[in-house]
PDB file of C-alpha atoms in Angstrom:
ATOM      1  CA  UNK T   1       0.000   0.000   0.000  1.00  0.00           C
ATOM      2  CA  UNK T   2       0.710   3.636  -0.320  1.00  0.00           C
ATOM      3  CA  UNK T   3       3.447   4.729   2.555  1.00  0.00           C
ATOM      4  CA  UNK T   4       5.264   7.810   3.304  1.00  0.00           C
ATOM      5  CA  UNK T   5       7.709   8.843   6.177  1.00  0.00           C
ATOM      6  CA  UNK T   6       9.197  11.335   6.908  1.00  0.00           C
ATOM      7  CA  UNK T   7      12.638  11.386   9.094  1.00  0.00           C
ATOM      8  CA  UNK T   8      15.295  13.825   9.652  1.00  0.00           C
ATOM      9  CA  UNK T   9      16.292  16.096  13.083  1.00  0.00           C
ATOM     10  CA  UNK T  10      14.128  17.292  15.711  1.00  0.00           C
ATOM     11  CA  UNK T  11      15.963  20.304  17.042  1.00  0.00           C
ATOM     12  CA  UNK T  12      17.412  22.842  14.377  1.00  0.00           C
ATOM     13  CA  UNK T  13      19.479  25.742  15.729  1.00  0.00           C
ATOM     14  CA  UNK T  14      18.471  29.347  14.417  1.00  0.00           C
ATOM     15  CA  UNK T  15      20.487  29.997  11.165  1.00  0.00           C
ATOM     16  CA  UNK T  16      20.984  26.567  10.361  1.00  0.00           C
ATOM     17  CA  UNK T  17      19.781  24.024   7.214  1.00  0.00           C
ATOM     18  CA  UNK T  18      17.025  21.676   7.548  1.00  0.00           C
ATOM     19  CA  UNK T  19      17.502  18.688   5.915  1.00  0.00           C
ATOM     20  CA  UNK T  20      14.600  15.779   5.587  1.00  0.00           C
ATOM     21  CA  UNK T  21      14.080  12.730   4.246  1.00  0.00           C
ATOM     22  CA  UNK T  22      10.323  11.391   2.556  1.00  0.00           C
ATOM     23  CA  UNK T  23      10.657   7.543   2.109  1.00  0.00           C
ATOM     24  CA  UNK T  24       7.633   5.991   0.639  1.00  0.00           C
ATOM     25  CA  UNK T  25       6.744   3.113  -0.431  1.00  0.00           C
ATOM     26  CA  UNK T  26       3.758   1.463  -2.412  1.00  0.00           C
ATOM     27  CA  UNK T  27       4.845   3.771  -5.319  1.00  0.00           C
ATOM     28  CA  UNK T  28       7.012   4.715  -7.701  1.00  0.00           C
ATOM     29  CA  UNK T  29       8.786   8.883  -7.593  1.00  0.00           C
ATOM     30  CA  UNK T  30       8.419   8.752 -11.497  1.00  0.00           C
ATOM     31  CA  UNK T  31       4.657   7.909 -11.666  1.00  0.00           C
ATOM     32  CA  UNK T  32       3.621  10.447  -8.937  1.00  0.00           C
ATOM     33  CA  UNK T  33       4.398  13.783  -7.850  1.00  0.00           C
ATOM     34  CA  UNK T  34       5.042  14.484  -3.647  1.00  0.00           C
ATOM     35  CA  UNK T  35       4.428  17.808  -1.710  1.00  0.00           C
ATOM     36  CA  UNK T  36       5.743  19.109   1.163  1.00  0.00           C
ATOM     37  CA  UNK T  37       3.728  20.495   3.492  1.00  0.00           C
ATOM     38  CA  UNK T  38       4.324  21.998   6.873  1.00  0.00           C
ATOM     39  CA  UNK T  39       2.373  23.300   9.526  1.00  0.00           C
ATOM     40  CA  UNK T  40       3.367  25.137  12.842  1.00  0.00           C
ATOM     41  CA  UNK T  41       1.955  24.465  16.268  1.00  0.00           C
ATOM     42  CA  UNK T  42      -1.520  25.469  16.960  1.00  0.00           C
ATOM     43  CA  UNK T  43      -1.622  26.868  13.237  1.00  0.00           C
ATOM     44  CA  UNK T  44      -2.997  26.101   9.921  1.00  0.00           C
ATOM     45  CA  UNK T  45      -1.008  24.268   6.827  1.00  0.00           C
ATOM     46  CA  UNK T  46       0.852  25.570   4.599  1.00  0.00           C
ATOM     47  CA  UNK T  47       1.854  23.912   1.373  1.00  0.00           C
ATOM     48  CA  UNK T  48       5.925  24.581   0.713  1.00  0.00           C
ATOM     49  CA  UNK T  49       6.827  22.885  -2.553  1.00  0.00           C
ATOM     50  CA  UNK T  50       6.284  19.861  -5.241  1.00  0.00           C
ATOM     51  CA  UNK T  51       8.812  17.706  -7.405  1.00  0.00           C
ATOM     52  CA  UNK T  52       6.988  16.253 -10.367  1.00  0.00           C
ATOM     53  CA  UNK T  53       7.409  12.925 -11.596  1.00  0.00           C
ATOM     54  CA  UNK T  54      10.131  14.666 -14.312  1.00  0.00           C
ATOM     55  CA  UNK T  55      12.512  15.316 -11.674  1.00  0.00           C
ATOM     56  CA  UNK T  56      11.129  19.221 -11.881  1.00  0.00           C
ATOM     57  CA  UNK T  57       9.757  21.492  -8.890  1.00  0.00           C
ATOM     58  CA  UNK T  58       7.870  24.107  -7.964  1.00  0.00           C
ATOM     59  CA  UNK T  59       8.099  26.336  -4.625  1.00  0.00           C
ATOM     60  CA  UNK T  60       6.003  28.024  -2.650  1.00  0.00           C
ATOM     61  CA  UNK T  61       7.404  31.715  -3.982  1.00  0.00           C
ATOM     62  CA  UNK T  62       7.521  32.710   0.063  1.00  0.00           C
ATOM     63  CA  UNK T  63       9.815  29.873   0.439  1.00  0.00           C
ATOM     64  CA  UNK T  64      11.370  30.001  -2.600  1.00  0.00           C
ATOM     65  CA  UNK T  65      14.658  31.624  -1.816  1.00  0.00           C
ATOM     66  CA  UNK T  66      15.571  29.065   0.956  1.00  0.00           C
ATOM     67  CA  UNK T  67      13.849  25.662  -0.242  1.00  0.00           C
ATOM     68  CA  UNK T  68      15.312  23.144  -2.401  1.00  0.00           C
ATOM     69  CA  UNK T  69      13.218  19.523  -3.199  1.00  0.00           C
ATOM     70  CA  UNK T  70      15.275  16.842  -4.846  1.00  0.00           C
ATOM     71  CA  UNK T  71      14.512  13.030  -4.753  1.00  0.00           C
ATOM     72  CA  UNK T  72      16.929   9.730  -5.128  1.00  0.00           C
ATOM     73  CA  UNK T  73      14.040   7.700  -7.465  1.00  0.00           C
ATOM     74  CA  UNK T  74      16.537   4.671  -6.698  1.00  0.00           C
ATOM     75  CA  UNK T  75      15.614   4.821  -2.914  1.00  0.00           C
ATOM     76  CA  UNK T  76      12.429   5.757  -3.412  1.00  0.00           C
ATOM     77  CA  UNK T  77      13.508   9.075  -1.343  1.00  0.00           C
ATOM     78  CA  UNK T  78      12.487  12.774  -1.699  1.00  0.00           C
ATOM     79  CA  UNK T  79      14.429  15.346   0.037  1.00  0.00           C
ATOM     80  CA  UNK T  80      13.625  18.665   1.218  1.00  0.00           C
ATOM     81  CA  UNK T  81      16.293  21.166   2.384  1.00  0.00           C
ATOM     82  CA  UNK T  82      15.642  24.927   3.610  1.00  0.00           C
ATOM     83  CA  UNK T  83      18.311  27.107   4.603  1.00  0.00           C
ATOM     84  CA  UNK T  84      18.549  30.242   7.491  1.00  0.00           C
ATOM     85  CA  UNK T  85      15.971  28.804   9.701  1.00  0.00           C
ATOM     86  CA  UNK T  86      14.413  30.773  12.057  1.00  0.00           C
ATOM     87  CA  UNK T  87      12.138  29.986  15.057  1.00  0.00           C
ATOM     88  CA  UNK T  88       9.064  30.578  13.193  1.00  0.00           C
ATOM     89  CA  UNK T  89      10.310  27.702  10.470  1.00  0.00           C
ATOM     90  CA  UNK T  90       9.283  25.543  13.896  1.00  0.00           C
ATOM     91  CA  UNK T  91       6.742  23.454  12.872  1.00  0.00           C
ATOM     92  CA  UNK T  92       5.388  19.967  12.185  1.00  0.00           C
ATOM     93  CA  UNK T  93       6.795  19.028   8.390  1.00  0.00           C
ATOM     94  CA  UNK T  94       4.638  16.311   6.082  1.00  0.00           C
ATOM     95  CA  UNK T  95       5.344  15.272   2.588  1.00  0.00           C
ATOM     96  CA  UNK T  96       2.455  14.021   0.749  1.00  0.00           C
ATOM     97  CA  UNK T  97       1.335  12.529  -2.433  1.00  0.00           C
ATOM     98  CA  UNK T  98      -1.808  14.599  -3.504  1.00  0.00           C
ATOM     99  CA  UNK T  99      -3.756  13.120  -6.890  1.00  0.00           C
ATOM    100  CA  UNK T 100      -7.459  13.943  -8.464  1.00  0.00           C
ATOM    101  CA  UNK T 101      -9.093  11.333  -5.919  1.00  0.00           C
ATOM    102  CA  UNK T 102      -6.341  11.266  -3.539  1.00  0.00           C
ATOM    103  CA  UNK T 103      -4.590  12.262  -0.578  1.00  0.00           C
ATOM    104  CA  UNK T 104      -1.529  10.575   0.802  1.00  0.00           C
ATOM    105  CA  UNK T 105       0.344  11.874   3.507  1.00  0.00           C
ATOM    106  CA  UNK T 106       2.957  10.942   5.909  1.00  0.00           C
ATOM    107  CA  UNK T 107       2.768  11.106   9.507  1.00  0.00           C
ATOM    108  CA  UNK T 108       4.779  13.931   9.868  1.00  0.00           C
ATOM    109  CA  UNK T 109       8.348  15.256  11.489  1.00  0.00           C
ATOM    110  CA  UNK T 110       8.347  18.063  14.482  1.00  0.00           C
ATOM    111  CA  UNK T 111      10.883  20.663  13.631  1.00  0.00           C
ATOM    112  CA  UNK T 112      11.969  22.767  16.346  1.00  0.00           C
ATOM    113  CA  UNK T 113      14.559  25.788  15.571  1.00  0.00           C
ATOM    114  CA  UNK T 114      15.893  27.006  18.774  1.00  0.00           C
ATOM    115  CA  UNK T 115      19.479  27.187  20.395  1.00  0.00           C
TER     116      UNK T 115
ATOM    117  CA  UNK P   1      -1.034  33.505  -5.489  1.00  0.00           C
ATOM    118  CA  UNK P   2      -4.700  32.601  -4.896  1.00  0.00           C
ATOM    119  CA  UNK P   3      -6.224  32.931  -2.248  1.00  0.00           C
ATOM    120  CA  UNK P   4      -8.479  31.239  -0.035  1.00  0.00           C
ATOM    121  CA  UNK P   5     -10.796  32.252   2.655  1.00  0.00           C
ATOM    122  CA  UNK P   6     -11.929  30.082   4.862  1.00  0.00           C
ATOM    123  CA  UNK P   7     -15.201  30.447   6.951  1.00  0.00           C
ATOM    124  CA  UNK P   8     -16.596  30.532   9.247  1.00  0.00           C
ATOM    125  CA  UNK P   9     -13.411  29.985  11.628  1.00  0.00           C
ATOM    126  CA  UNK P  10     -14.310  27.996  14.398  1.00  0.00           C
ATOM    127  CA  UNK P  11     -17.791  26.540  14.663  1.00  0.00           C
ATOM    128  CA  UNK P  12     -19.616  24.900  17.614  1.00  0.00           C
ATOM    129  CA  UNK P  13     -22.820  22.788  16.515  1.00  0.00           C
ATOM    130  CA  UNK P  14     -25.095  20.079  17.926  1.00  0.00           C
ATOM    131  CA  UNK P  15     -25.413  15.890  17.195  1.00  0.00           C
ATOM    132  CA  UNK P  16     -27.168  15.886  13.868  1.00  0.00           C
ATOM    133  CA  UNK P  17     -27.268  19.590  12.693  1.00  0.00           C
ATOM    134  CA  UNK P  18     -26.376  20.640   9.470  1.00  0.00           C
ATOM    135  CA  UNK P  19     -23.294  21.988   9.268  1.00  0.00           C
ATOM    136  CA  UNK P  20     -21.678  24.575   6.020  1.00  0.00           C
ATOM    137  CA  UNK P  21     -17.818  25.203   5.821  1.00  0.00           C
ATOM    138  CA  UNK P  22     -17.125  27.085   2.686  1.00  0.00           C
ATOM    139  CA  UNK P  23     -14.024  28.450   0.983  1.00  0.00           C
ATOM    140  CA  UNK P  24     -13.799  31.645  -1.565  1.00  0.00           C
ATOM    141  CA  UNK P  25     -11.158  31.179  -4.254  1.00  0.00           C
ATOM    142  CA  UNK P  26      -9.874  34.762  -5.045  1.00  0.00           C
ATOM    143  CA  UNK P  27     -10.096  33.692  -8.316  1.00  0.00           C
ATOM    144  CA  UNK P  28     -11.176  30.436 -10.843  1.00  0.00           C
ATOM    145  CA  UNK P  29      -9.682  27.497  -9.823  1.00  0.00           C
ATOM    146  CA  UNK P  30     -12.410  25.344 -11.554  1.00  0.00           C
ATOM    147  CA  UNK P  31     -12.992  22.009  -9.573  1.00  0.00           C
ATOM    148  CA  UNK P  32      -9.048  21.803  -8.163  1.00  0.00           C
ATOM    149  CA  UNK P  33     -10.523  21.993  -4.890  1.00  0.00           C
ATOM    150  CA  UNK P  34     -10.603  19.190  -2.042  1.00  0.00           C
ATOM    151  CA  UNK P  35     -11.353  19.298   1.348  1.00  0.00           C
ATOM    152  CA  UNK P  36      -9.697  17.527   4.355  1.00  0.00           C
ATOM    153  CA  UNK P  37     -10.163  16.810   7.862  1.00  0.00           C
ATOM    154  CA  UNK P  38      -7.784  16.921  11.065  1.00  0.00           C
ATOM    155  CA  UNK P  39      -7.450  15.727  14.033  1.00  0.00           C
ATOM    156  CA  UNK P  40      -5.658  16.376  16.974  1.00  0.00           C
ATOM    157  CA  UNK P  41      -2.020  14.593  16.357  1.00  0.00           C
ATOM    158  CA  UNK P  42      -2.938  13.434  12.786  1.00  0.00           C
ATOM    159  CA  UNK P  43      -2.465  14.042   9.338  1.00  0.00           C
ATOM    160  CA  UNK P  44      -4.948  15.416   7.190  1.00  0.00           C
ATOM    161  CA  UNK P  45      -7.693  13.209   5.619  1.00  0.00           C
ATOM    162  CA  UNK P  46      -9.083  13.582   2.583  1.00  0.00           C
ATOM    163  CA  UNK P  47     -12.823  14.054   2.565  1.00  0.00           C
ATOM    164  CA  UNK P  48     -13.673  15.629  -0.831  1.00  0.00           C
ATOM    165  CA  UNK P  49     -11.964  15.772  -3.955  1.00  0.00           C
ATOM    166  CA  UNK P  50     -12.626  17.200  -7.595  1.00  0.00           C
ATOM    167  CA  UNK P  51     -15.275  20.305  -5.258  1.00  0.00           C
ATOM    168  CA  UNK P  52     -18.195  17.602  -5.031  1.00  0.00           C
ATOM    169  CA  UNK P  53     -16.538  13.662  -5.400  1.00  0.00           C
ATOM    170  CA  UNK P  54     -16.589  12.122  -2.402  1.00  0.00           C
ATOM    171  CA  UNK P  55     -13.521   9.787  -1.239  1.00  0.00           C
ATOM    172  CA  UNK P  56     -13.023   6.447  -0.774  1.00  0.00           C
ATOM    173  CA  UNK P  57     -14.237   5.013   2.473  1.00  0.00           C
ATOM    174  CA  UNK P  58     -16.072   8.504   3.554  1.00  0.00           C
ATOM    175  CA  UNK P  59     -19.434   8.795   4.791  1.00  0.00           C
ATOM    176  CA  UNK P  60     -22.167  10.080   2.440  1.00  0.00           C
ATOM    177  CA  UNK P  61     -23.254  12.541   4.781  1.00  0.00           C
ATOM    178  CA  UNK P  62     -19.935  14.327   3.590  1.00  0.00           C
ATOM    179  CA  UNK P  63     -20.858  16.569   0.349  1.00  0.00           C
ATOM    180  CA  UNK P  64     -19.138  19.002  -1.459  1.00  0.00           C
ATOM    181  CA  UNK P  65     -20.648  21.441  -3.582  1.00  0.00           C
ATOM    182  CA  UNK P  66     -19.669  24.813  -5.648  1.00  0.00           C
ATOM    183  CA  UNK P  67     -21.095  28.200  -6.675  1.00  0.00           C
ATOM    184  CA  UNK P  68     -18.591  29.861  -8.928  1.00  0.00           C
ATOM    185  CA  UNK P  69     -15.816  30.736  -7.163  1.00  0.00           C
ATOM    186  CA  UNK P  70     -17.597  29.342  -3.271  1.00  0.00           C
ATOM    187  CA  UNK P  71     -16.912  26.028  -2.711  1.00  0.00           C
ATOM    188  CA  UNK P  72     -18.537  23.926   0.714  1.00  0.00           C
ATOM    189  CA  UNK P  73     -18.331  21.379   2.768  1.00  0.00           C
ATOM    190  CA  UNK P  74     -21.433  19.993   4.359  1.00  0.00           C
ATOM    191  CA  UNK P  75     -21.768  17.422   6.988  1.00  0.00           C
ATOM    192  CA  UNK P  76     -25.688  16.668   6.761  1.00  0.00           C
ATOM    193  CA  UNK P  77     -25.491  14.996  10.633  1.00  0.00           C
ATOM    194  CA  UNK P  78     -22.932  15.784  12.544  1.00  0.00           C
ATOM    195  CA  UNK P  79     -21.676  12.521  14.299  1.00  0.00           C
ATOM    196  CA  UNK P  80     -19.241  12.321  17.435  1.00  0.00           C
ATOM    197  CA  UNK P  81     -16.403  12.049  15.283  1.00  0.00           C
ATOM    198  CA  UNK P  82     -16.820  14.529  12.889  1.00  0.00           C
ATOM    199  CA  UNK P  83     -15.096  16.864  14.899  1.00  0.00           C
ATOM    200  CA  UNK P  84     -11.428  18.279  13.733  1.00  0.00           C
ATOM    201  CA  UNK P  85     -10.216  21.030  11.903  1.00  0.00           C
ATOM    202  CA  UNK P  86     -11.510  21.709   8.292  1.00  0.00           C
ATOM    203  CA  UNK P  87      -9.297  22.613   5.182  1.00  0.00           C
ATOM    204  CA  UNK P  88      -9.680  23.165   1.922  1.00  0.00           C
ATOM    205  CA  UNK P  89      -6.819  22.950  -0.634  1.00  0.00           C
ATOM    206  CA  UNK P  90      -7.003  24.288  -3.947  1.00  0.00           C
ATOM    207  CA  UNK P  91      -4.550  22.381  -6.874  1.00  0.00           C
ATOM    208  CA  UNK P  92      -5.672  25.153  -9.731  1.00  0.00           C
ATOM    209  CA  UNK P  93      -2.008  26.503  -9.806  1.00  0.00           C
ATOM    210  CA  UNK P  94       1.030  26.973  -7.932  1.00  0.00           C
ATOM    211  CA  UNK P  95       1.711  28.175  -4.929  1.00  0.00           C
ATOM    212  CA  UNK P  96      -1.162  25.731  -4.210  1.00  0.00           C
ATOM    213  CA  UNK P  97      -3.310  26.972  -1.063  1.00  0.00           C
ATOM    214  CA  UNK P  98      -4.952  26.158   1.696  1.00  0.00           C
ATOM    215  CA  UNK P  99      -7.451  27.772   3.562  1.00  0.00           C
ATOM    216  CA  UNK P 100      -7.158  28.663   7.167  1.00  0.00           C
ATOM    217  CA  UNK P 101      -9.101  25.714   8.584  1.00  0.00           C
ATOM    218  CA  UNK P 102     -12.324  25.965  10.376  1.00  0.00           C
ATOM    219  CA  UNK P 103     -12.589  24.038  14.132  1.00  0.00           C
ATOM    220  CA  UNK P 104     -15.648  22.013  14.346  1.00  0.00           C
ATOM    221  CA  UNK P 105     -16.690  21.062  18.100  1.00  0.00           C
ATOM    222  CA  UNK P 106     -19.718  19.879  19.270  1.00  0.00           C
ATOM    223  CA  UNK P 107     -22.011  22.048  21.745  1.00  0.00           C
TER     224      UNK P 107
END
């Protein structure tokens, strides 16, 4: 079946790159697109970027300047990096497949950028 | 960037009212529009897709329905576990957007 999971650090000092991993499973990268998607505590969700099944990507154009998606379609992985985080980058992050009748998403990663 | 709004905010209704979330595009975004529910801890589910198609495996008293650029949610008898937070997502173009979710308790 249809899996995602996301992994990567819990505590991010201010100024510093996040770096996550999306592994999924039940799917192939090249046959279906994955968001990321990212929502702070008590707050609403906020949709940060997409790398198509071509290997291509689009950003959230607030985000722009500091995101980067990438993928490894060999490991089935999808990374998401953002650079000069700052305490309101603290959130819980989700990658997610989204389709026409569908709505995959991972469990999610809590983020926190403090020192 | 479209935008869109989200109302009412937070809503408080009784075991087997009607119940109306709706979402204004700021613009046409034709039927890239689905709706999700969360709960406390969770990831979003998907309720609605396509404005009005109902997902797999959700209960038919979920409907979705649009006027233009207004798109809603109804829940036609609010049940126990119906309560969460409410988004709606549209896919039209990029940046894609969510609304600002509407809370859903029971009174």
């Amino acid at each position: 079946q249809v899996q995602l999971k996301e992994s990567g650090p819990g505590l991010v000092q201010p100024s510093q790159t996040l770096s996550l991993t999306c592994t999924v499973s039940g799917f192939s990268l090249t046959s279906y697109h994955v968001s990321w998607v990212r929502q702070p505590p008590g707050k609403g969700l906020e949709w940060m970027g997409v790398i198509w099944t071509g290997g291509s990507t689009a950003y959230n154009s607030l985000l722009k300047s500091r995101l980067s998606i990438s993928r490894d379609t060999s490991k089935s992985q999808v990374f998401l990096k953002m650079n000069s985080l700052q305490t309101e980058d603290t959130a819980t992050y989700y990658c997610a497949r989204f389709g026409i009748r569908e709505g995959y998403w991972g469990q999610g990663v809590m983020v926190t950028v403090s020192s | 960037d479209i935008q869109m709004t989200q109302s009412p905010a937070s809503l408080s209704a009784s075991l087997e009212e009607i119940v109306t979330i709706t979402c204004q595009a700021s613009q046409d975004i034709g039927n890239w529009l689905a709706w999700y529910q969360q709960k406390p801890g969770k990831s979003p589910q998907l309720l609605i897709h396509s404005a009005t198609s109902l997902a797999d495996g959700i209960p038919s008293r979920f409907s979705g329905s649009r006027s233009g650029t207004q798109y809603s949610l109804k829940i036609s008898r609010l049940q126990v576990e119906d309560t969460g937070i409410y988004y709606c997502l549209q896919r039209y173009s990029n940046p894609w957007t969510f609304g600002g979710g509407t809370k859903l308790e029971l009174k």
